[in-house]
Short mmCIF file of C-alpha atoms in Angstrom, two decimals:
data_model
loop_
_atom_site.label_atom_id
_atom_site.label_comp_id
_atom_site.label_asym_id
_atom_site.label_seq_id
_atom_site.Cartn_x
_atom_site.Cartn_y
_atom_site.Cartn_z
CA UNK A 959 72.88 -66.41 83.34
CA UNK A 960 70.25 -66.72 80.68
CA UNK A 961 69.77 -63.69 78.18
CA UNK A 962 66.52 -61.66 77.83
CA UNK A 963 63.83 -64.30 76.86
CA UNK A 964 60.79 -63.14 74.68
CA UNK A 965 58.01 -65.26 73.79
CA UNK A 966 56.36 -66.48 71.76
CA UNK A 967 58.98 -65.84 68.71
CA UNK A 968 56.38 -65.90 66.13
CA UNK A 969 52.77 -65.05 66.77
CA UNK A 970 49.94 -64.92 64.17
CA UNK A 971 46.76 -63.44 64.77
CA UNK A 972 43.69 -62.55 62.75
CA UNK A 973 42.59 -58.88 62.56
CA UNK A 974 40.45 -58.01 65.76
CA UNK A 975 42.20 -60.48 67.98
CA UNK A 976 44.59 -59.53 71.02
CA UNK A 977 48.25 -60.10 70.91
CA UNK A 978 50.35 -60.58 74.12
CA UNK A 979 54.02 -60.56 73.91
CA UNK A 980 56.13 -61.52 76.96
CA UNK A 981 59.59 -60.41 78.02
CA UNK A 982 61.37 -61.82 80.87
CA UNK A 983 64.63 -59.40 81.63
CA UNK A 984 67.85 -60.65 82.73
CA UNK A 985 68.00 -61.63 86.35
CA UNK A 986 68.83 -58.51 88.45
CA UNK A 987 67.89 -55.96 85.47
CA UNK A 988 65.18 -53.64 86.51
CA UNK A 989 64.57 -51.81 83.31
CA UNK A 990 62.73 -52.86 80.47
CA UNK A 991 62.41 -51.17 77.04
CA UNK A 992 59.91 -52.29 74.17
CA UNK A 993 60.78 -51.24 70.25
CA UNK A 994 59.01 -51.93 67.09
CA UNK A 995 60.95 -52.78 64.09
CA UNK A 996 59.40 -52.64 60.82
CA UNK A 997 60.86 -54.68 57.77
CA UNK A 998 64.20 -53.02 56.53
CA UNK A 999 63.65 -50.21 59.26
CA UNK A 1000 65.34 -49.27 62.40
CA UNK A 1001 64.14 -49.78 65.96
CA UNK A 1002 61.26 -47.45 67.12
CA UNK A 1003 60.88 -46.80 70.72
CA UNK A 1004 57.50 -47.65 72.45
CA UNK A 1005 57.89 -47.99 76.17
CA UNK A 1006 60.12 -47.89 78.96
CA UNK A 1007 59.35 -49.38 82.31
CA UNK A 1008 60.43 -50.25 85.92
CA UNK A 1009 58.96 -52.90 87.99
CA UNK A 1010 55.32 -51.90 88.57
CA UNK A 1011 56.15 -48.23 86.87
CA UNK A 1012 55.82 -46.69 83.53
CA UNK A 1013 58.75 -44.01 82.93
CA UNK A 1014 58.07 -43.31 79.45
CA UNK A 1015 55.37 -44.48 77.09
CA UNK A 1016 55.70 -41.51 74.40
CA UNK A 1017 56.47 -43.76 71.65
CA UNK A 1018 53.05 -46.02 72.24
CA UNK A 1019 50.05 -45.36 70.28
CA UNK A 1020 47.30 -44.08 72.25
CA UNK A 1021 44.78 -46.63 71.38
CA UNK A 1022 44.73 -50.49 71.50
CA UNK A 1023 48.46 -50.71 72.72
CA UNK A 1024 49.43 -51.14 76.62
CA UNK A 1025 52.54 -52.40 78.60
CA UNK A 1026 53.17 -53.63 82.01
CA UNK A 1027 56.01 -54.71 84.19
CA UNK A 1028 54.54 -56.35 87.36
CA UNK A 1029 56.54 -56.92 90.59
CA UNK A 1030 56.60 -60.66 89.86
CA UNK A 1031 56.81 -62.30 86.23
CA UNK A 1032 57.51 -60.69 82.85
CA UNK A 1033 56.78 -57.60 80.82
CA UNK A 1034 53.75 -57.69 78.68
CA UNK A 1035 53.15 -55.69 75.65
CA UNK A 1036 49.44 -56.12 74.86
CA UNK A 1037 47.79 -55.12 71.55
CA UNK A 1038 44.24 -55.09 71.36
CA UNK A 1039 41.96 -55.40 68.25
CA UNK A 1040 45.08 -56.03 66.20
CA UNK A 1041 45.31 -54.68 62.40
CA UNK A 1042 47.41 -55.47 59.65
CA UNK A 1043 49.64 -52.48 60.36
CA UNK A 1044 50.85 -53.95 63.51
CA UNK A 1045 52.61 -56.65 61.60
CA UNK A 1046 56.31 -56.08 62.75
CA UNK A 1047 59.11 -57.31 64.97
CA UNK A 1048 58.75 -56.60 68.77
CA UNK A 1049 61.92 -56.39 70.62
CA UNK A 1050 62.13 -56.17 74.17
CA UNK A 1051 65.81 -54.87 76.11
CA UNK A 1052 66.33 -55.16 79.53
CA UNK A 1053 69.09 -52.89 81.42
CA UNK A 1054 70.78 -52.62 84.50
CA UNK A 1055 71.58 -49.21 84.21
CA UNK A 1056 73.97 -48.99 81.35
CA UNK A 1057 73.94 -50.83 78.31
CA UNK A 1058 70.83 -52.78 76.84
CA UNK A 1059 70.48 -56.61 76.19
CA UNK A 1060 67.93 -57.47 73.37
CA UNK A 1061 65.87 -60.69 73.28
CA UNK A 1062 65.38 -62.22 69.94
CA UNK A 1063 62.00 -60.62 69.37
CA UNK A 1064 58.60 -61.61 68.70
CA UNK A 1065 57.43 -61.26 64.95
CA UNK A 1066 53.89 -60.64 65.04
CA UNK A 1067 51.99 -61.36 61.58
CA UNK A 1068 48.46 -60.12 61.38
CA UNK A 1069 46.32 -61.63 58.54
CA UNK B 308 65.43 -36.49 69.30
CA UNK B 309 66.29 -39.02 67.06
CA UNK B 310 69.81 -39.24 66.29
CA UNK B 311 70.75 -39.19 62.44
CA UNK B 312 72.89 -41.61 61.21
CA UNK B 313 74.99 -41.33 57.80
CA UNK B 314 75.49 -42.96 55.65
CA UNK B 315 72.42 -44.96 55.22
CA UNK B 316 73.88 -47.76 53.38
CA UNK B 317 77.70 -48.93 52.52
CA UNK B 318 79.04 -51.62 50.14
CA UNK B 319 82.46 -52.42 50.90
CA UNK B 320 84.97 -55.13 49.54
CA UNK B 321 86.45 -57.41 52.26
CA UNK B 322 89.51 -55.60 53.81
CA UNK B 323 87.97 -52.04 53.05
CA UNK B 324 87.45 -49.64 55.71
CA UNK B 325 84.25 -47.96 56.72
CA UNK B 326 83.11 -45.01 59.11
CA UNK B 327 79.49 -44.53 60.33
CA UNK B 328 78.37 -41.42 61.86
CA UNK B 329 75.69 -40.54 64.58
CA UNK B 330 74.88 -36.82 65.19
CA UNK B 331 72.23 -35.32 67.57
CA UNK B 332 71.36 -31.59 67.62
CA UNK B 333 72.09 -31.71 71.66
CA UNK B 334 74.54 -32.93 73.73
CA UNK B 335 74.13 -36.59 74.68
CA UNK B 336 74.84 -38.37 77.82
CA UNK B 337 75.81 -41.53 75.94
CA UNK B 338 76.08 -43.35 72.66
CA UNK B 339 75.49 -46.94 72.32
CA UNK B 340 76.38 -48.70 68.98
CA UNK B 341 74.94 -52.28 68.10
CA UNK B 342 74.77 -54.64 65.18
CA UNK B 343 72.12 -56.52 63.92
CA UNK B 344 72.05 -59.22 61.38
CA UNK B 345 68.92 -60.03 59.10
CA UNK B 346 66.35 -61.74 61.54
CA UNK B 347 68.30 -61.36 64.48
CA UNK B 348 68.31 -59.16 67.59
CA UNK B 349 70.69 -56.23 67.95
CA UNK B 350 74.02 -57.15 69.41
CA UNK B 351 75.92 -54.46 71.78
CA UNK B 352 78.96 -53.59 70.27
CA UNK B 353 80.13 -50.72 72.80
CA UNK B 354 78.97 -47.38 74.65
CA UNK B 355 80.87 -44.19 74.88
CA UNK B 356 80.17 -41.89 77.80
CA UNK B 357 82.94 -39.04 77.99
CA UNK B 358 83.48 -36.49 75.69
CA UNK B 359 86.46 -37.10 73.46
CA UNK B 360 86.50 -40.91 74.49
CA UNK B 361 87.66 -43.45 71.94
CA UNK B 362 87.41 -47.03 72.53
CA UNK B 363 87.44 -50.25 70.49
CA UNK B 364 88.09 -53.80 70.38
CA UNK B 365 89.62 -55.86 67.51
CA UNK B 366 89.12 -53.69 64.20
CA UNK B 367 86.00 -51.98 65.35
CA UNK B 368 86.18 -48.50 67.56
CA UNK B 369 84.21 -45.68 68.26
CA UNK B 370 84.77 -41.98 69.21
CA UNK B 371 82.71 -39.70 70.89
CA UNK B 372 83.44 -36.04 70.13
CA UNK B 373 84.27 -33.21 72.98
CA UNK B 374 80.79 -31.56 72.69
CA UNK B 375 79.05 -34.94 72.87
CA UNK B 376 76.92 -34.25 69.97
CA UNK B 377 78.60 -36.69 67.11
CA UNK B 378 79.93 -40.33 67.58
CA UNK B 379 81.67 -42.46 64.66
CA UNK B 380 82.31 -46.14 64.28
CA UNK B 381 85.11 -47.16 62.49
CA UNK B 382 85.22 -50.42 60.90
CA UNK B 383 89.14 -51.22 59.93
CA UNK B 384 89.95 -54.16 57.24
CA UNK B 385 86.37 -55.14 57.29
CA UNK B 386 85.54 -58.73 57.51
CA UNK B 387 82.51 -60.56 55.65
CA UNK B 388 81.06 -61.13 59.04
CA UNK B 389 80.86 -57.31 59.56
CA UNK B 390 77.91 -57.35 57.31
CA UNK B 391 74.58 -55.93 58.97
CA UNK B 392 72.73 -53.16 60.01
CA UNK B 393 74.72 -50.74 62.33
CA UNK B 394 72.33 -48.74 64.88
CA UNK B 395 73.66 -45.90 67.13
CA UNK B 396 71.32 -45.48 70.25
CA UNK B 397 71.56 -42.20 72.34
CA UNK B 398 70.53 -41.25 75.83
CA UNK B 399 70.30 -37.77 77.18
CA UNK B 400 69.62 -38.47 80.91
CA UNK B 401 72.09 -38.85 83.68
CA UNK B 402 72.92 -42.28 85.03
CA UNK B 403 71.50 -41.32 88.40
CA UNK B 404 68.12 -40.06 86.99
CA UNK B 405 67.18 -43.07 85.13
CA UNK B 406 64.05 -41.74 83.38
CA UNK B 407 65.54 -41.63 80.03
CA UNK B 408 65.27 -44.19 77.24
CA UNK B 409 67.63 -45.22 74.51
CA UNK B 410 66.83 -43.60 70.96
CA UNK B 411 67.92 -45.24 67.83
CA UNK B 412 68.79 -43.78 64.58
CA UNK B 413 67.53 -45.49 61.34
CA UNK B 414 70.58 -47.54 61.00
CA UNK B 415 73.27 -47.87 58.32
CA UNK B 416 73.26 -50.96 56.12
CA UNK B 417 76.59 -52.43 55.71
CA UNK B 418 77.47 -55.15 52.80
CA UNK B 419 80.86 -56.56 52.55
CA UNK B 420 81.73 -58.20 49.40
CA UNK B 421 84.05 -61.05 49.13
#
């Protein structure tokens, strides 16, 4: 049973470009979380999704950020018109209902 | 809403013990403990659900107080491999009402010296 898969592992974008981060949850997991982590800081909650449904997006910036978890395919975190402050590690976690399993993260660098 | 972790950082010599605390102003449904090494994903250690619960494996254990507002992680006879940042994550929702998210504390950096 493969773990939570995130890709790409590293992503470099120029200011103003779009970043798309993908997360494939573990088989059978219907819940996905996205967290952002800045260097030497904690995991900041962004959004919590079920298939085709956003449960809680209270941690998402209101502009430029969006997330989806379609019926088929991975969950996508999309950042439009990236700025330098978006540079961070973005972790996805999936859950069957209890403990969360984390992916290896996508490290986004905006240049 | 974010749980408060203390201390922020700990430096120990190999073989010493450490306690990391996680507290909330409101009663929690569960507490999760994770360890993260630099540049890696957080790794699940354990989850506590019941007030008064204590659980653990090897030399790492945790407790959840009766009021379910505080949890402590105990690291006994620490090893070099225990180095990393420890996060507690808390949920306030019930398992049948899966509309709550896991909120993490800011982490406790643990550094073990040989």
